PDB file of C-alpha atoms in Angstrom:
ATOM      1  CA  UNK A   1     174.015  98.029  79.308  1.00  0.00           C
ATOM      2  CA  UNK A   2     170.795  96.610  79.077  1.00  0.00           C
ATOM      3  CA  UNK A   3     170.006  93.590  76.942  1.00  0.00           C
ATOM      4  CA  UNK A   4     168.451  94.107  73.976  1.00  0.00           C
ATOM      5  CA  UNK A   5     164.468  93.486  73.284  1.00  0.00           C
ATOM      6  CA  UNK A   6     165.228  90.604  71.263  1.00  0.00           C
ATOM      7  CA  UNK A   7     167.605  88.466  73.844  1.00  0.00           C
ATOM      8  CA  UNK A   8     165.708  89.630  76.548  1.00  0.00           C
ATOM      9  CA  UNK A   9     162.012  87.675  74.720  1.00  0.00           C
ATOM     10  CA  UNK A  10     164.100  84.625  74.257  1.00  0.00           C
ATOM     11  CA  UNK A  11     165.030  84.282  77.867  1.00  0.00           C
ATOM     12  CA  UNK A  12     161.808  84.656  78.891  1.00  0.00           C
ATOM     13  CA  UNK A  13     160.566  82.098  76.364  1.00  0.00           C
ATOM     14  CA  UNK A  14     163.061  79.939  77.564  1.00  0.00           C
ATOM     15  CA  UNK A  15     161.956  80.312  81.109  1.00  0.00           C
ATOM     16  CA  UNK A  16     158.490  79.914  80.101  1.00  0.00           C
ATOM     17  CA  UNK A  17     159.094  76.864  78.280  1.00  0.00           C
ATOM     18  CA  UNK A  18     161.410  75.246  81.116  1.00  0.00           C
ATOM     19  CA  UNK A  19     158.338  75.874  83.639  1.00  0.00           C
ATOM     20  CA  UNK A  20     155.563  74.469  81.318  1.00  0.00           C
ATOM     21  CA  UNK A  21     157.225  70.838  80.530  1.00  0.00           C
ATOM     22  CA  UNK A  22     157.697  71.099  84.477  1.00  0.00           C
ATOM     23  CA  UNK A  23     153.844  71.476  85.393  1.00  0.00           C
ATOM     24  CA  UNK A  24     151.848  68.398  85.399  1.00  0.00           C
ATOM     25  CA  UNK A  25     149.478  67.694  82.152  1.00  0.00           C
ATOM     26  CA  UNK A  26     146.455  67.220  84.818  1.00  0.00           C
ATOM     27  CA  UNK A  27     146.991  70.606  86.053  1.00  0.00           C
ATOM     28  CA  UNK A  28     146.800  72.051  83.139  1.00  0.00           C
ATOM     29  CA  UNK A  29     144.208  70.389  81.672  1.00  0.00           C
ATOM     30  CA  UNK A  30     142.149  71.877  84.568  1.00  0.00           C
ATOM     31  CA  UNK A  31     143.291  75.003  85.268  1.00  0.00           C
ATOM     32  CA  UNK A  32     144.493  76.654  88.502  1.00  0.00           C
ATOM     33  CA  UNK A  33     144.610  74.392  91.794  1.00  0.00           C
ATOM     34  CA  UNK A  34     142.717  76.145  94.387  1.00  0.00           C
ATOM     35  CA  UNK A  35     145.334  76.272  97.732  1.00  0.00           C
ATOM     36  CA  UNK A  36     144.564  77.311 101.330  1.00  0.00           C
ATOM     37  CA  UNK A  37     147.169  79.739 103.283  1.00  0.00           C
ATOM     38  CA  UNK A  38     148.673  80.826 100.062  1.00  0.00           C
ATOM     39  CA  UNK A  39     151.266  83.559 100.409  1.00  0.00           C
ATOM     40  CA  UNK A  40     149.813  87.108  99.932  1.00  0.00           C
ATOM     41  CA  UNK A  41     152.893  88.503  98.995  1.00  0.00           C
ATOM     42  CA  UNK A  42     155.985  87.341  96.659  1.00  0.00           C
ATOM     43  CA  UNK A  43     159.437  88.945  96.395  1.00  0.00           C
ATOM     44  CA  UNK A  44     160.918  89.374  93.050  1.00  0.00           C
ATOM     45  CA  UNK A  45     164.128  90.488  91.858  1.00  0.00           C
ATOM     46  CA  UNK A  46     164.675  93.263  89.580  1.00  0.00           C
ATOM     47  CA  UNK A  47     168.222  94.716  88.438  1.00  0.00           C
ATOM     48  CA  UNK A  48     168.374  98.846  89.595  1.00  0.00           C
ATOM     49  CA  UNK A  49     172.007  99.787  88.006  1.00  0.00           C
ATOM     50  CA  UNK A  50     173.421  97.263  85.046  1.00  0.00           C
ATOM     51  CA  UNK A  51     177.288  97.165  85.606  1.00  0.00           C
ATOM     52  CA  UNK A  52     179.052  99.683  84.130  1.00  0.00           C
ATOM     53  CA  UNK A  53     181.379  97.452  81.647  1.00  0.00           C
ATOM     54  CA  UNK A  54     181.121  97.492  78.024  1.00  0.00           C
ATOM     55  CA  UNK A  55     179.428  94.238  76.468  1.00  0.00           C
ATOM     56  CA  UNK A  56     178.111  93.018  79.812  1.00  0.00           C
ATOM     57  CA  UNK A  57     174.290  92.607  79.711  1.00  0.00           C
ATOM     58  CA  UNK A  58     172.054  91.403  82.581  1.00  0.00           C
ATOM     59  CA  UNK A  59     167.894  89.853  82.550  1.00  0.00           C
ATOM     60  CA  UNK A  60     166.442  88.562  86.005  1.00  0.00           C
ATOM     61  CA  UNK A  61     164.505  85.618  85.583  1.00  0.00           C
ATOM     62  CA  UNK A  62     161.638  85.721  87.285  1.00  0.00           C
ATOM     63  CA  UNK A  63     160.536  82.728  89.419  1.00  0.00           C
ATOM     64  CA  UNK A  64     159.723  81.833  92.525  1.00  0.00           C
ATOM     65  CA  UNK A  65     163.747  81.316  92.683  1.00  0.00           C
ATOM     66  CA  UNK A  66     164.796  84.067  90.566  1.00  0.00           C
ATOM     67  CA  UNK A  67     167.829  83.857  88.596  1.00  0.00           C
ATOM     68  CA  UNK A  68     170.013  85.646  87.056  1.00  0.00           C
ATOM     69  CA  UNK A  69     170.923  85.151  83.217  1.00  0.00           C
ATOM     70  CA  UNK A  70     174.368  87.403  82.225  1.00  0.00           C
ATOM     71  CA  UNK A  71     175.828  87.968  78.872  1.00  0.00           C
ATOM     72  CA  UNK A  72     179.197  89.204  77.937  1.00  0.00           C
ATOM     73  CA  UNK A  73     180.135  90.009  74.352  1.00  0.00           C
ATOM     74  CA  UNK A  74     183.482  91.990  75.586  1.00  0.00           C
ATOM     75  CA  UNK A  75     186.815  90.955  74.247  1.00  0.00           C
ATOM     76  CA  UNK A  76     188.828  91.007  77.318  1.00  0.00           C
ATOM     77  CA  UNK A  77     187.353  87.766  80.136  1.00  0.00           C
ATOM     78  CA  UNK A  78     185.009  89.041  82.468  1.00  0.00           C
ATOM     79  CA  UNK A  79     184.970  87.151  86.316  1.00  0.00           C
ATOM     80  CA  UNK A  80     181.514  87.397  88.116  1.00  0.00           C
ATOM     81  CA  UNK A  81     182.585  87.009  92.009  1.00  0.00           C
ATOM     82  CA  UNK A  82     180.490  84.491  94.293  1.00  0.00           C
ATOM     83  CA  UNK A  83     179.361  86.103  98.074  1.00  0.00           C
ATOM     84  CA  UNK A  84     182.741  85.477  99.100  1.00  0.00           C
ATOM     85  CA  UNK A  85     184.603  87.842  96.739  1.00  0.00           C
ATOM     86  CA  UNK A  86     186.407  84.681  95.095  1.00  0.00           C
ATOM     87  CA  UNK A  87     186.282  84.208  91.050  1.00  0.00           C
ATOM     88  CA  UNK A  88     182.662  82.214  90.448  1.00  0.00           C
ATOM     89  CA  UNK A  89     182.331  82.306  86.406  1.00  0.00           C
ATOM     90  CA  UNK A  90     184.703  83.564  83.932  1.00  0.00           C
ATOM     91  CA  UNK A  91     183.428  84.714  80.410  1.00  0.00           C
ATOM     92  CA  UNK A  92     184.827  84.832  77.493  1.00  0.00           C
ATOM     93  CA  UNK A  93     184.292  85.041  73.479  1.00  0.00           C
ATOM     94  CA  UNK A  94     184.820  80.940  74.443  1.00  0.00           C
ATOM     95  CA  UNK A  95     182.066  80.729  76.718  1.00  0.00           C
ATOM     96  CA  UNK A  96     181.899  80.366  80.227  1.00  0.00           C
ATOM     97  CA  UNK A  97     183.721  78.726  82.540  1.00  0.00           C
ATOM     98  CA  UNK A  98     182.788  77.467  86.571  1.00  0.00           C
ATOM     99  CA  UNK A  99     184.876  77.314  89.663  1.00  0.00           C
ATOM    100  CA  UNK A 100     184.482  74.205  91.008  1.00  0.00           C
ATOM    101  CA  UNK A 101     186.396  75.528  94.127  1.00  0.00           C
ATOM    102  CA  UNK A 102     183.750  77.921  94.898  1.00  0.00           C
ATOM    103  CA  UNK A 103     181.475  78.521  98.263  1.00  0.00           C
ATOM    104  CA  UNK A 104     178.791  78.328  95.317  1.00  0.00           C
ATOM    105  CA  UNK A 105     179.875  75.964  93.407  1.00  0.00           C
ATOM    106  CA  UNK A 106     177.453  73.025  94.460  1.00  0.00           C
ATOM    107  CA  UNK A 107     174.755  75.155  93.836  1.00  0.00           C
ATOM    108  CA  UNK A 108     175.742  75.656  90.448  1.00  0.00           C
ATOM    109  CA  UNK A 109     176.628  71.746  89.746  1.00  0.00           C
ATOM    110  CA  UNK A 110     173.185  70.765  91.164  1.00  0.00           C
ATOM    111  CA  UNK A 111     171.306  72.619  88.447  1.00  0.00           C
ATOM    112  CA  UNK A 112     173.474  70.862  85.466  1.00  0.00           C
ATOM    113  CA  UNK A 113     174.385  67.529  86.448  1.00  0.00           C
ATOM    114  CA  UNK A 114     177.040  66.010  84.528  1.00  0.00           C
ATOM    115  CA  UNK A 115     178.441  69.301  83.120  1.00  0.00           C
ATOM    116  CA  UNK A 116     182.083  68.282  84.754  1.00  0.00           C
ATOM    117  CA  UNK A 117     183.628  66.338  81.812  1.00  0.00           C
ATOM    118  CA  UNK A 118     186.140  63.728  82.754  1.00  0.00           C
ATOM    119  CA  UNK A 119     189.486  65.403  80.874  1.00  0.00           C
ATOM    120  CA  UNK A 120     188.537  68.638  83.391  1.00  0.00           C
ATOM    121  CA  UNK A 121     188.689  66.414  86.679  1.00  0.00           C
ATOM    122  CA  UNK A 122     192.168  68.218  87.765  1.00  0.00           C
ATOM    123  CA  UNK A 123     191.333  71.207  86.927  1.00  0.00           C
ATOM    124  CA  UNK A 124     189.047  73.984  89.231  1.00  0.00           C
ATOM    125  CA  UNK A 125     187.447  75.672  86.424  1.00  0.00           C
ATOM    126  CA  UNK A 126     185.353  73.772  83.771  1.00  0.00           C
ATOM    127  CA  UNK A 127     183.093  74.639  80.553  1.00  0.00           C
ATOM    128  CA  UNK A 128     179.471  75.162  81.445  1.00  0.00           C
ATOM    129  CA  UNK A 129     178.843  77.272  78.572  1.00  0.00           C
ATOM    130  CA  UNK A 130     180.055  77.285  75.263  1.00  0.00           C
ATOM    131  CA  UNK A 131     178.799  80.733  74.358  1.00  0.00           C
ATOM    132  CA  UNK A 132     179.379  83.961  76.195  1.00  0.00           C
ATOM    133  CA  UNK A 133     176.018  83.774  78.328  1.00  0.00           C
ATOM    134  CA  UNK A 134     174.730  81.639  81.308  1.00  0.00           C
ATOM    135  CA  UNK A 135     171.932  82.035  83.980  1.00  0.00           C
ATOM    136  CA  UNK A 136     171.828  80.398  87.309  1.00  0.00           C
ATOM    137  CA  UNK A 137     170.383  80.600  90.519  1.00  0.00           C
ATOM    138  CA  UNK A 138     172.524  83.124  92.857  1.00  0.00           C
ATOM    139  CA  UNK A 139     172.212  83.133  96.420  1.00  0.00           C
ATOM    140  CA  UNK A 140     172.091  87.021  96.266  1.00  0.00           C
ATOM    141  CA  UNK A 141     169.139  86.725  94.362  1.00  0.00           C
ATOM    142  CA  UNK A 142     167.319  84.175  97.230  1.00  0.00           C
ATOM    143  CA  UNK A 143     163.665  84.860  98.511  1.00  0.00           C
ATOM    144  CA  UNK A 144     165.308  83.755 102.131  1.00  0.00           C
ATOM    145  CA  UNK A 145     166.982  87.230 102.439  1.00  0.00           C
ATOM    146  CA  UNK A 146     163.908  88.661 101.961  1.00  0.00           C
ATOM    147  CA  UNK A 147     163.205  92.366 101.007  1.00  0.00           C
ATOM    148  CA  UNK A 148     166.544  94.712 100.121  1.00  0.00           C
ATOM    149  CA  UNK A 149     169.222  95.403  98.236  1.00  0.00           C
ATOM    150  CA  UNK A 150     171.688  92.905  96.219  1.00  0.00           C
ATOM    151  CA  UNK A 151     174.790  93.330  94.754  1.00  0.00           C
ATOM    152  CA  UNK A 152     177.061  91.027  92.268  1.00  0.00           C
ATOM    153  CA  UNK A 153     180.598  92.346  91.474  1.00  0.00           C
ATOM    154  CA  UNK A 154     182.553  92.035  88.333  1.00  0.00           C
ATOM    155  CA  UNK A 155     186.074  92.524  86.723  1.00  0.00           C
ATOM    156  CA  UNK A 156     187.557  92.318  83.414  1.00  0.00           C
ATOM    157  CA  UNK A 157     191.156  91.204  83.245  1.00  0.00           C
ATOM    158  CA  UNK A 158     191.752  94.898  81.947  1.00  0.00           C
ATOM    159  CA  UNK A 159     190.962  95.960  85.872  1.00  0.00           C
ATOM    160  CA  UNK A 160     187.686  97.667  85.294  1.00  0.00           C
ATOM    161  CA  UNK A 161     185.547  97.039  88.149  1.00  0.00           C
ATOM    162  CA  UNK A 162     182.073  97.007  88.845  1.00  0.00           C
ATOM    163  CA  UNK A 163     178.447  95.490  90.031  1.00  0.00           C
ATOM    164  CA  UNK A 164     175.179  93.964  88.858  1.00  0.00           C
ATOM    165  CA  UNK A 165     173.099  95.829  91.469  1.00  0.00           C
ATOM    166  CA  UNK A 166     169.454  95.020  92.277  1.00  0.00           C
ATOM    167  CA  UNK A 167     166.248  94.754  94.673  1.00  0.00           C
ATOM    168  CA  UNK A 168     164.183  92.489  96.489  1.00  0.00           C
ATOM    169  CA  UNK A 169     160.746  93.919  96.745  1.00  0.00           C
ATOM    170  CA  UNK A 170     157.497  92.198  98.386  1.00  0.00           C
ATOM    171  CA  UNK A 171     154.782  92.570  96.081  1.00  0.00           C
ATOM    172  CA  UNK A 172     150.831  91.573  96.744  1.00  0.00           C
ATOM    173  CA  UNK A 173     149.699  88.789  94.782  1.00  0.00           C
ATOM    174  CA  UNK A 174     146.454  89.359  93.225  1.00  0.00           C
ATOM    175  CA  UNK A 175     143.762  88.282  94.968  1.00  0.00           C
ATOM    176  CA  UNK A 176     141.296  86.108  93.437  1.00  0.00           C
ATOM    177  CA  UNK A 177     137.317  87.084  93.839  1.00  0.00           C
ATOM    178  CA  UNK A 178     136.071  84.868  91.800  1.00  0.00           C
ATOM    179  CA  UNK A 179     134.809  82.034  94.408  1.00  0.00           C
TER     180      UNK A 179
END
């Protein structure tokens, strides 16, 4: 299931947001920096085949680290697996929960520092999320792979199986005739 026009603006507005308080006032006061050797190509991510589970909806987010922002509005938990086949995130109608005990996991704790509260220190998975989506940076999605396919399996508690399936793809970056 794709996500609808509507969620799918306010992630991107979101991203877009994030990225502008990151860029420096003086570059953007002045426009593009001119750079020498710049990249003629980027790879993005794109999603080729949703998974196949009711409720589940999936948006790339486009950077130069793409992520991945996931949605579930099912009623049973849904577990997206990390690249070892092992439980990563659990949602649920509660939100969405992290296994600390995870290959991935520092990855994940990196990007939101402090999200471990201290009555969850004996426990493997915590609350990142109090609603039913979150977005992070997977590994599967990582411009060091470089150009191919990606996959990111999920299960319900119900037993339905399936995967987030998706592309790398080296595209040209424009090239700029203006100097």
């Amino acid at each position: 299931m794709q996500m609808t026009k509507k969620a799918r603006t306010l992630a991107e507005a979101a991203v877009f947001a994030l990225l502008g308080t990151a860029l420096p006032s003086t570059l953007l006061a002045h426009g593009a920096v001119e750079v020498d050797n710049a990249p003629e190509h980027i790879l993005q991510a794109s999603i080729s085949q949703p998974a196949a589970i009711p409720g589940l909806s999936a948006v790339i987010l486009d950077a130069p680290q793409p992520g991945i922002l996931v949605s579930y509005r099912g009623s049973s938990v849904l577990t997206v697996e990390d690249t070892e086949g092992e439980g990563l995130l659990r949602f649920s109608p509660e939100g969405v929960m992290a296994n600390r005990s995870s290959t991935e996991w520092p990855g994940l704790s990196e990007a939101r520092p402090g999200m471990v509260n201290s009555h969850n220190k004996d426990s493997s998975w915590v609350k990142v999320s109090a609603t039913p989506s979150f977005g992070w940076l997977d590994p599967r999605l990582g411009v060091e792979n470089g150009e191919g396919l990606w996959r990111i399996p999920v299960i319900t508690d119900s037993g339905a199986q399936s995967e987030i399936r998706g592309r790398l793809t080296r595209n040209p970056l424009p090239k700029d005739d203006h100097h």
